[in-house]
mmCIF file of C-alpha atoms in Angstrom:
data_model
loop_
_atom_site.group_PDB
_atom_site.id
_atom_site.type_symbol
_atom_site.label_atom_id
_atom_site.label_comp_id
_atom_site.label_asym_id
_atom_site.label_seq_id
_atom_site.Cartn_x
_atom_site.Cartn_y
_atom_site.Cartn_z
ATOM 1 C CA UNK T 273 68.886 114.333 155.761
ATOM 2 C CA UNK T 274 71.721 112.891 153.901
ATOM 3 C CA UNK T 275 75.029 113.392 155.376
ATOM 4 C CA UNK T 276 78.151 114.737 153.280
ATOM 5 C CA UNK T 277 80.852 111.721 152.046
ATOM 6 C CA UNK T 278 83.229 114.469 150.881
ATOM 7 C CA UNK T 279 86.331 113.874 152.464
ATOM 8 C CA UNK T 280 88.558 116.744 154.732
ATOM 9 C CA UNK T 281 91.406 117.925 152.430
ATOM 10 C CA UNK T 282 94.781 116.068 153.642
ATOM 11 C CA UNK T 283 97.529 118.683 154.086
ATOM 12 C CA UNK T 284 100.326 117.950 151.435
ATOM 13 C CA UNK T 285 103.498 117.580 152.723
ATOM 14 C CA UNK T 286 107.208 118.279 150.467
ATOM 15 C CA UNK T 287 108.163 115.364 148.380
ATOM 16 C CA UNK T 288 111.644 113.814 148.642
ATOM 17 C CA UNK T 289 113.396 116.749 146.496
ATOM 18 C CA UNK T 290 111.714 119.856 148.638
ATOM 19 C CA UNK T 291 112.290 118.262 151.836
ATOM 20 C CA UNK T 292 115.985 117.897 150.652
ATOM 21 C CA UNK T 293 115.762 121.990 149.527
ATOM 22 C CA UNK T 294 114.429 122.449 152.466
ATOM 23 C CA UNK T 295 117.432 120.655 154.527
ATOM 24 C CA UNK T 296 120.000 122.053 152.516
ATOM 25 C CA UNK T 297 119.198 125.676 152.296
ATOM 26 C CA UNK T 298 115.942 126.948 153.843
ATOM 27 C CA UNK T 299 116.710 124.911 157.493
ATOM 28 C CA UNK T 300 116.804 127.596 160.652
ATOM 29 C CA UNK T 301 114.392 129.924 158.864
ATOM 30 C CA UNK T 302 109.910 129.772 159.016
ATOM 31 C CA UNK T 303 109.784 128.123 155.980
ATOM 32 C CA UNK T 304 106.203 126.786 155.156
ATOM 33 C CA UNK T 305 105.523 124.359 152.491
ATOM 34 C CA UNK T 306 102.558 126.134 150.367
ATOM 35 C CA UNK T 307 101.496 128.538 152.345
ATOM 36 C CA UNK T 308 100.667 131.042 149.985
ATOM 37 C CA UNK T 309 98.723 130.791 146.937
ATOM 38 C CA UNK T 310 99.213 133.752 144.126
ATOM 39 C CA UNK T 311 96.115 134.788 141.854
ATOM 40 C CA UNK T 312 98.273 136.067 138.739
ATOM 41 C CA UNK T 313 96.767 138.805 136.107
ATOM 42 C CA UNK T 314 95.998 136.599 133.444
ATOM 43 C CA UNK T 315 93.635 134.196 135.807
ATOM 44 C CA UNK T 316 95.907 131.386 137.066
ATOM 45 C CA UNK T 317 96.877 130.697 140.217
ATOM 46 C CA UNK T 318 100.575 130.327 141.513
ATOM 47 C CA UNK T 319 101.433 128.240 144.680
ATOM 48 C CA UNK T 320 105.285 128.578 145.359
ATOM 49 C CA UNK T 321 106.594 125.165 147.565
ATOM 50 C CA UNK T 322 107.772 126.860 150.029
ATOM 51 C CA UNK T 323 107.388 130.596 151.625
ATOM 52 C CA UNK T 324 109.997 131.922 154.413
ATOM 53 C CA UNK T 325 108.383 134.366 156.633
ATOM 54 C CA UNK T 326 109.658 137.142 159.133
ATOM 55 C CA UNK T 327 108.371 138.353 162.153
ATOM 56 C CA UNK T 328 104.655 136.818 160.557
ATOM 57 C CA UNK T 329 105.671 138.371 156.749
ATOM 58 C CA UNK T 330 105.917 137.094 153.968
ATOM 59 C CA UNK T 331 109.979 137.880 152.501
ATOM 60 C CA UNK T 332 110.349 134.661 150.185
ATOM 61 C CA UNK T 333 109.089 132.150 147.626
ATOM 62 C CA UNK T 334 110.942 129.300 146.680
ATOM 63 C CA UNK T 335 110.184 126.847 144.005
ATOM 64 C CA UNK T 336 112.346 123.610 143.407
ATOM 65 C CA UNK T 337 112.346 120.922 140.965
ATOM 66 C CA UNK T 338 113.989 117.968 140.222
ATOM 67 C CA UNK T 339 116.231 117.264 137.411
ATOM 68 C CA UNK T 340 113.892 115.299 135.552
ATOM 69 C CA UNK T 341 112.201 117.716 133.054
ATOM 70 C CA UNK T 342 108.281 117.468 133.589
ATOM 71 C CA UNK T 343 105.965 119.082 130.991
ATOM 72 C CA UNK T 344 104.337 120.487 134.762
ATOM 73 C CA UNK T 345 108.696 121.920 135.152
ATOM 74 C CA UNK T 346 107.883 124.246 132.273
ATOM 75 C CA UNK T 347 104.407 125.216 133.588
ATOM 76 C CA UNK T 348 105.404 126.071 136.424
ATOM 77 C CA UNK T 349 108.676 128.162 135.349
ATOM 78 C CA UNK T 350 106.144 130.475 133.431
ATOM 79 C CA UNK T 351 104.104 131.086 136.525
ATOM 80 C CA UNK T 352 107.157 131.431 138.895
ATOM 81 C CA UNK T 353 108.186 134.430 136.506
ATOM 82 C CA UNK T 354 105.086 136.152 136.164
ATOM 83 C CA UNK T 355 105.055 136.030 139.960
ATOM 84 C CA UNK T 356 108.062 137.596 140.280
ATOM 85 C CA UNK T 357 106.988 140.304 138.160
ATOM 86 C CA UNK T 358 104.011 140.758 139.795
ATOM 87 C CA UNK T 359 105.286 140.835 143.000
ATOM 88 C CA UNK T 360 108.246 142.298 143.279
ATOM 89 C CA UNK T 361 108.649 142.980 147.037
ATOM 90 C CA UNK T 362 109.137 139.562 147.459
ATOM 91 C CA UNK T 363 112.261 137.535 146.791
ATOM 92 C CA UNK T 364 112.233 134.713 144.193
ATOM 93 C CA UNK T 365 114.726 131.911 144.054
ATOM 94 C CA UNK T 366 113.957 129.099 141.849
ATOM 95 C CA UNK T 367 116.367 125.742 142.394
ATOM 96 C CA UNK T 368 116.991 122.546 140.299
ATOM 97 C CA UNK T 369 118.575 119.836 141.411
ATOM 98 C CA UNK T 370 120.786 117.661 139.478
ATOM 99 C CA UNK T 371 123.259 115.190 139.881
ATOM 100 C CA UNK T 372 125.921 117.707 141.184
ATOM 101 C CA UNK T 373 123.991 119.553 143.306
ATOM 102 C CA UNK T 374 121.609 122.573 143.387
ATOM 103 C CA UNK T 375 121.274 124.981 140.300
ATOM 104 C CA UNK T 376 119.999 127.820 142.655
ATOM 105 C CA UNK T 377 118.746 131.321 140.751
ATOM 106 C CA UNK T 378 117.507 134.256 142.090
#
């Protein structure tokens, strides 16, 4: 019998702008890094960087992104708002970080 070489899946962990998010606004609360993973009505999956839960519940998704406009940045604005109106007992903030702080929407 041959024996498996695929390798265990790593848990990610924030880059250096979540982790900074993270400090600056979600700090104090049970904020997990991707710990949910959205299956939107058109087929694509959604996995906000961080959810905040309470008392085991899910209450909040938060996606950040640095200033530095990705073609994944757009991508993944399009999904964060079909999210939010797909799931709309949740609250949505989406942040972007510049050079003078936080652009923070909700």
């Amino acid at each position: 019998p041959s024996e498996s070489t695929a390798k265990p899946r790593q848990a990610r962990t924030p880059n250096k702008t979540e982790a900074a998010y993270a400090r600056a606004y979600l700090a104090g609360q049970d904020a997990r890094y991707e710990a949910l993973t959205f299956r939107l009505a058109c087929g694509a999956k959604y996995t906000p960087d961080f959810v905040v839960f309470v008392d085991g519940r899910p209450t909040e998704c938060h996606e950040c992104k640095g200033g530095y406009r990705l073609p994944s940045h757009g991508r993944s604005r399009l999904a964060f708002l079909q999210a939010k109106v797909e799931f709309p007992g949740l609250k949505w903030v989406f942040a972007v970080k510049s050079k003078d702080g936080w652009r923070v929407e909700e």
